[in-house]
Coordinates of C-alpha atoms in Angstrom, one line a residue:
M1 CA 0.0 0.0 0.0
P2 CA 1.4 3.4 -0.9
A3 CA 2.6 5.4 2.1
G4 CA 0.1 8.2 1.5
V5 CA -2.9 5.9 1.5
A6 CA -1.7 4.2 4.7
Y7 CA -1.3 7.6 6.4
A8 CA -4.8 8.6 5.2
F9 CA -6.4 5.5 6.6
L10 CA -4.5 5.9 9.9
A11 CA -5.9 9.4 10.1
A12 CA -9.4 8.1 9.4
V13 CA -9.2 5.4 12.1
S14 CA -7.9 7.7 14.8
F15 CA -10.3 10.5 14.1
G16 CA -13.3 8.2 13.4
A17 CA -12.9 6.5 16.8
S18 CA -12.8 9.8 18.6
T19 CA -16.4 10.8 17.7
P20 CA -18.4 8.3 19.8
F21 CA -16.0 8.8 22.7
A22 CA -16.4 12.6 22.5
K23 CA -20.2 12.0 22.4
T24 CA -20.0 10.4 25.9
L25 CA -18.6 13.7 27.3
V26 CA -21.0 16.1 25.6
G27 CA -23.6 16.0 28.3
A28 CA -21.1 16.6 31.1
I29 CA -18.9 19.3 29.4
S30 CA -20.2 22.3 27.5
P31 CA -19.5 22.1 23.7
V32 CA -17.0 24.9 23.5
M33 CA -15.1 23.8 26.6
L34 CA -15.0 20.2 25.2
A35 CA -13.6 21.5 21.9
A36 CA -10.9 23.4 23.9
L37 CA -9.9 20.4 26.0
L38 CA -9.7 18.2 22.9
Y39 CA -7.4 20.5 21.1
L40 CA -5.3 21.3 24.2
G41 CA -4.8 17.6 24.7
S42 CA -3.7 17.3 21.1
G43 CA -1.4 20.3 21.2
V44 CA 0.3 19.5 24.5
G45 CA 0.9 15.9 23.6
L46 CA 2.2 16.7 20.1
M47 CA 4.5 19.5 21.2
A48 CA 6.0 17.2 23.9
W49 CA 6.6 14.6 21.1
F50 CA 8.1 17.4 18.9
C51 CA 10.6 18.4 21.7
L52 CA 11.5 14.8 22.6
R53 CA 12.0 13.8 19.0
A54 CA 14.4 16.7 18.5
L55 CA 16.6 15.0 21.1
G56 CA 16.6 11.7 19.3
P57 CA 19.5 10.5 17.1
A58 CA 17.7 10.4 13.7
P59 CA 14.5 11.9 12.3
D60 CA 11.5 9.8 11.4
Q61 CA 9.2 10.3 8.4
T62 CA 7.2 12.9 10.3
A63 CA 10.3 15.0 10.7
S64 CA 10.7 17.4 7.9
A65 CA 11.6 21.1 7.3
R66 CA 10.4 23.4 10.0
L67 CA 7.7 25.9 9.3
S68 CA 8.9 29.1 7.6
R69 CA 7.6 32.6 7.9
A70 CA 5.8 32.3 4.6
D71 CA 3.9 29.3 5.9
L72 CA 2.4 31.2 8.9
R73 CA -0.5 32.8 6.9
W74 CA -1.7 29.3 5.7
L75 CA -1.3 27.9 9.2
A76 CA -3.3 30.8 10.7
G77 CA -6.2 30.3 8.3
A78 CA -6.1 26.5 9.0
I79 CA -6.3 27.2 12.8
V80 CA -9.2 29.6 12.5
F81 CA -11.3 27.3 10.3
G82 CA -10.2 23.8 11.5
G83 CA -9.1 24.4 15.0
I84 CA -11.6 26.9 16.3
A85 CA -14.8 27.0 14.2
G86 CA -14.9 23.3 13.2
P87 CA -14.7 21.6 16.6
V88 CA -17.2 24.0 18.2
L89 CA -19.8 23.3 15.4
L90 CA -19.2 19.6 15.7
M91 CA -19.8 19.6 19.5
L92 CA -23.0 21.6 19.0
G93 CA -24.1 19.1 16.3
L94 CA -23.4 16.1 18.6
N95 CA -25.8 17.6 21.1
R96 CA -28.7 17.1 18.7
T97 CA -27.6 14.1 16.6
P98 CA -27.0 10.4 17.5
A99 CA -23.3 9.5 17.4
S100 CA -23.7 6.8 14.6
A101 CA -25.5 9.3 12.3
A102 CA -23.0 12.1 13.2
S103 CA -20.1 9.8 12.3
L104 CA -21.5 9.2 8.8
L105 CA -22.4 12.8 8.3
L106 CA -18.7 13.5 8.8
N107 CA -18.2 12.0 5.4
M108 CA -19.1 15.4 4.0
E109 CA -15.6 16.6 5.1
G110 CA -14.0 14.5 2.3
V111 CA -16.6 15.7 -0.2
L112 CA -16.2 19.3 0.6
T113 CA -12.4 19.0 0.8
S114 CA -12.4 17.6 -2.8
M115 CA -14.8 20.2 -4.1
L116 CA -12.6 23.0 -2.8
A117 CA -9.5 21.3 -4.1
W118 CA -10.9 20.8 -7.6
F119 CA -12.7 24.1 -8.2
V120 CA -10.8 26.6 -6.0
F121 CA -7.3 25.2 -5.7
R122 CA -7.4 23.5 -9.2
E123 CA -6.4 19.9 -8.3
N124 CA -7.0 17.5 -11.1
F125 CA -9.8 14.9 -11.0
D126 CA -11.5 12.5 -13.5
R127 CA -14.9 10.9 -14.0
R128 CA -14.2 8.0 -11.6
I129 CA -13.2 10.3 -8.7
F130 CA -16.2 12.5 -9.4
A131 CA -18.6 9.5 -9.5
G132 CA -17.2 8.4 -6.2
M133 CA -17.9 11.7 -4.6
V134 CA -21.5 11.7 -6.0
L135 CA -22.1 8.4 -4.2
I136 CA -20.7 9.8 -1.0
V137 CA -22.9 12.9 -1.3
A138 CA -25.9 10.7 -2.0
G139 CA -25.2 8.7 1.2
G140 CA -25.0 11.9 3.2
V141 CA -28.3 13.1 1.8
V142 CA -30.0 9.8 2.7
L143 CA -28.7 10.0 6.2
G144 CA -29.5 13.6 6.7
W145 CA -33.1 13.0 5.5
E146 CA -33.6 10.2 7.9
Q147 CA -32.3 12.4 10.8
R148 CA -34.5 15.4 10.0
P149 CA -36.9 16.5 12.8
Q150 CA -40.6 16.1 12.2
F151 CA -41.0 19.9 12.5
G152 CA -38.4 22.6 12.1
V153 CA -34.8 22.7 10.8
P154 CA -32.3 19.8 11.4
W155 CA -29.9 22.1 13.2
G156 CA -27.7 19.2 14.5
A157 CA -27.1 17.8 11.0
L158 CA -26.5 21.3 9.6
A159 CA -24.0 22.1 12.4
I160 CA -22.0 19.0 11.6
V161 CA -22.0 19.8 7.9
A162 CA -20.8 23.3 8.7
A163 CA -18.0 21.8 10.7
C164 CA -17.1 19.6 7.7
L165 CA -16.9 22.8 5.5
C166 CA -14.6 24.4 8.0
W167 CA -12.3 21.4 8.0
A168 CA -12.4 21.3 4.2
V169 CA -11.1 24.8 4.1
D170 CA -8.5 23.8 6.8
N171 CA -7.4 20.8 4.7
N172 CA -6.8 22.8 1.6
L173 CA -4.9 25.5 3.5
T174 CA -2.8 22.8 5.3
R175 CA -1.9 21.2 2.0
K176 CA 0.0 24.4 1.1
I177 CA 2.4 23.7 4.0
S178 CA 2.3 19.9 4.1
A179 CA 6.0 19.6 3.1
S180 CA 6.8 21.1 6.5
D181 CA 7.0 19.2 9.8
A182 CA 3.7 17.4 10.4
V183 CA 4.1 17.2 14.2
Q184 CA 5.0 20.9 14.4
I185 CA 2.0 21.9 12.3
A186 CA -0.4 19.8 14.3
G187 CA 1.1 20.7 17.6
I188 CA 0.9 24.5 17.0
K189 CA -2.7 24.1 15.7
G190 CA -3.7 22.2 18.8
L191 CA -2.2 24.6 21.3
V192 CA -3.5 27.8 19.6
A193 CA -6.9 26.4 18.9
G194 CA -7.2 25.0 22.4
L195 CA -6.2 28.2 24.1
V196 CA -8.6 30.3 22.0
N197 CA -11.5 27.9 22.6
L198 CA -10.7 27.8 26.3
A199 CA -10.8 31.6 26.5
I200 CA -14.2 31.6 24.7
A201 CA -15.6 28.9 26.9
L202 CA -14.6 30.7 30.1
S203 CA -15.9 34.0 28.8
L204 CA -19.3 32.3 28.2
G205 CA -19.3 31.1 31.8
S206 CA -18.6 27.4 31.0
P207 CA -17.1 25.7 34.1
L208 CA -14.0 23.6 34.0
P209 CA -14.9 19.9 34.4
A210 CA -13.6 17.6 37.1
L211 CA -10.0 16.3 36.7
G212 CA -11.3 13.0 35.3
G213 CA -13.3 14.7 32.6
M214 CA -10.4 16.9 31.6
L215 CA -8.0 14.0 31.4
S216 CA -10.5 12.0 29.3
A217 CA -11.0 14.8 26.9
A218 CA -7.2 15.4 26.6
V219 CA -6.5 11.7 25.8
I220 CA -9.3 11.7 23.2
G221 CA -8.0 14.9 21.7
F222 CA -4.4 13.6 21.5
C223 CA -5.4 10.3 19.8
G224 CA -8.4 11.5 17.8
Y225 CA -7.3 15.0 16.8
G226 CA -3.5 15.2 17.3
L227 CA -2.3 11.9 15.8
S228 CA -5.0 12.0 13.2
L229 CA -3.8 15.4 12.0
V230 CA -0.2 14.3 11.9
F231 CA -1.2 11.4 9.7
F232 CA -3.4 13.6 7.6
V233 CA -0.6 16.1 6.9
L234 CA 1.6 13.3 5.8
A235 CA -1.2 12.0 3.5
L236 CA -1.7 15.5 2.0
R237 CA 2.0 15.6 1.2
N238 CA 1.8 12.3 -0.7
L239 CA -1.7 12.4 -2.2
G240 CA -3.0 16.0 -2.4
A241 CA -6.2 17.3 -0.7
A242 CA -8.9 15.6 -2.8
R243 CA -7.6 12.1 -2.6
T244 CA -6.7 12.4 1.0
G245 CA -10.2 13.6 1.7
A246 CA -11.6 10.6 -0.2
Y247 CA -9.6 8.0 1.8
F248 CA -10.3 9.9 5.0
S249 CA -14.0 9.2 4.3
A250 CA -13.5 5.9 5.9
A251 CA -13.4 7.7 9.3
P252 CA -17.2 7.9 9.8
F253 CA -17.5 4.1 9.3
V254 CA -15.1 3.5 12.2
G255 CA -17.0 5.9 14.4
A256 CA -20.3 4.5 13.4
A257 CA -19.2 0.9 14.2
I258 CA -17.9 1.9 17.6
S259 CA -21.1 3.9 18.3
L260 CA -23.3 0.9 17.6
L261 CA -21.2 -1.4 19.8
M262 CA -20.4 1.0 22.6
L263 CA -23.5 3.2 22.8
R264 CA -25.9 0.5 21.6
E265 CA -27.7 2.9 19.2
I266 CA -30.2 1.2 16.9
P267 CA -29.7 2.6 13.3
G268 CA -32.6 2.9 10.9
S269 CA -32.8 1.7 7.3
G270 CA -31.3 5.0 6.0
F271 CA -28.1 4.3 7.9
W272 CA -27.5 1.1 6.0
V273 CA -28.4 2.6 2.6
A274 CA -26.1 5.5 3.3
S275 CA -23.3 3.1 4.3
I276 CA -23.6 1.2 1.1
L277 CA -23.6 4.3 -1.0
M278 CA -20.6 5.8 0.8
A279 CA -18.7 2.5 0.7
A280 CA -19.1 2.3 -3.0
G281 CA -17.9 5.9 -3.4
I282 CA -14.8 5.1 -1.4
W283 CA -14.1 2.0 -3.5
L284 CA -14.1 4.0 -6.7
H285 CA -11.4 6.3 -5.2
L286 CA -9.3 3.4 -3.9
T287 CA -9.2 1.8 -7.4
E288 CA -8.2 4.9 -9.3
R289 CA -5.1 4.9 -11.5
H290 CA -3.9 8.1 -13.0
V291 CA -1.1 7.8 -15.7
H292 CA 0.0 10.2 -18.4
R293 CA 3.1 12.0 -19.7
H294 CA 3.8 15.1 -17.6
T295 CA 6.5 17.7 -17.0
H296 CA 8.0 18.7 -13.7
T297 CA 9.1 22.4 -13.7
A298 CA 12.1 23.6 -11.7
M299 CA 11.4 24.1 -8.0
Q300 CA 13.1 24.4 -4.7
H301 CA 11.7 23.2 -1.3
A302 CA 12.6 21.2 1.8
H303 CA 11.0 18.0 3.2
A304 CA 11.9 14.5 4.3
H305 CA 12.8 12.5 1.2
M306 CA 14.7 9.6 -0.3
H307 CA 16.7 9.6 -3.5
D308 CA 14.1 8.3 -5.8
E309 CA 13.4 9.2 -9.5
H310 CA 12.2 12.7 -8.4
H311 CA 15.2 13.3 -6.1
Q312 CA 18.5 13.0 -8.0
H313 CA 20.2 16.1 -6.7
K314 CA 23.7 16.5 -5.3
H315 CA 24.6 17.6 -1.8
D316 CA 26.7 20.6 -0.8
F317 CA 27.3 19.1 2.6
A318 CA 28.8 15.9 4.0
W319 CA 26.1 13.2 3.8
D320 CA 26.4 9.8 5.4
G321 CA 23.9 8.1 3.1
S322 CA 21.1 7.9 5.6
E323 CA 17.5 8.1 4.3
P324 CA 15.1 9.7 4.6
H325 CA 16.8 13.0 5.3
T326 CA 15.7 16.6 5.2
H327 CA 17.3 19.6 3.6
T328 CA 16.6 22.3 1.0
H329 CA 17.0 20.9 -2.5
D330 CA 16.4 21.8 -6.1
H331 CA 14.4 19.9 -8.7
E332 CA 15.5 20.1 -12.3
P333 CA 12.9 20.1 -15.1
I334 CA 12.0 16.5 -16.1
T335 CA 9.4 14.9 -18.4
H336 CA 8.3 11.3 -17.9
S337 CA 5.2 9.1 -17.5
H338 CA 4.2 7.1 -14.5
A339 CA 1.2 6.5 -12.2
H340 CA 0.9 9.5 -9.9
V341 CA -1.4 11.6 -7.7
P342 CA -1.3 15.4 -7.0
D343 CA 1.3 15.2 -4.3
I344 CA 3.8 18.0 -3.6
H345 CA 5.8 17.1 -6.7
H346 CA 2.8 16.8 -9.1
Q347 CA 1.1 20.1 -9.3
H348 CA 1.0 20.3 -13.1
R349 CA -1.9 21.3 -15.3
H350 CA -3.8 18.8 -17.5

């Protein structure tokens, strides 16, 4: 399995599992306070990892070039949308929506991520990818229709979809800096988003929960938000935003399965119809193969890499031959044909 796909599925599993566990805390902790604690757990844990890793003898695949000043505007936008607005909207939605249904509604994040990637950020796509997204959207529509209230507006479902839109913006902005250190990106996002949400929660009069509740939220945040985001950034680096979003669509199925087992919710027929439609859409993405002759333009950047066909540069420093390694390097123009996805090295037009 390509590394990017594996990272995307790891991100999906860790995030999908967090939704039903977060649902168990919604009644005891206010939505904004819960969002703050989830992200603080993520940020504190990841920044501890970042500092400890810096003391290690050799970098792992998550270690890449540090964030530059030019990256900060993209990171700031990602924090506002994905780290502040998105989690609060999700917690508000979970207040009004069963955890299993909420988990499947989160599939809309992948769809909206792809739509923004295709039509705003100009990532390439084909009929197969588009058909897969149509099926995922259809599954979301079926699920949303089943969860509609008898009277009034389905505010819970709408809040979750709005959270997905915020994360879709976040994903596309984060893709711009995905060559940089994944742990650093996720750690800074968690700390800043957590502190801002904590300030908002306290200003609204939300009390701090008991120590047990705080620790539970922190652990869920580290595993479900922190580790998930690290894997997601690595997937963005290798796959681009749209494909990563598609593979990440497996997350709601993980959350839904845990919800049914742990919370003993009884799903309706719409749940199973939506599951089949969404699974078919994900399958279309998994079986995609994109091959054509393309040209790489000259570029310079820094990230963890090995000396494959795209990295044939020389070094102006003493190198002991260890791989992967990180340094600023140049790419010479090259034209060739092979199966590829819109990763950080394949941003060409079609």
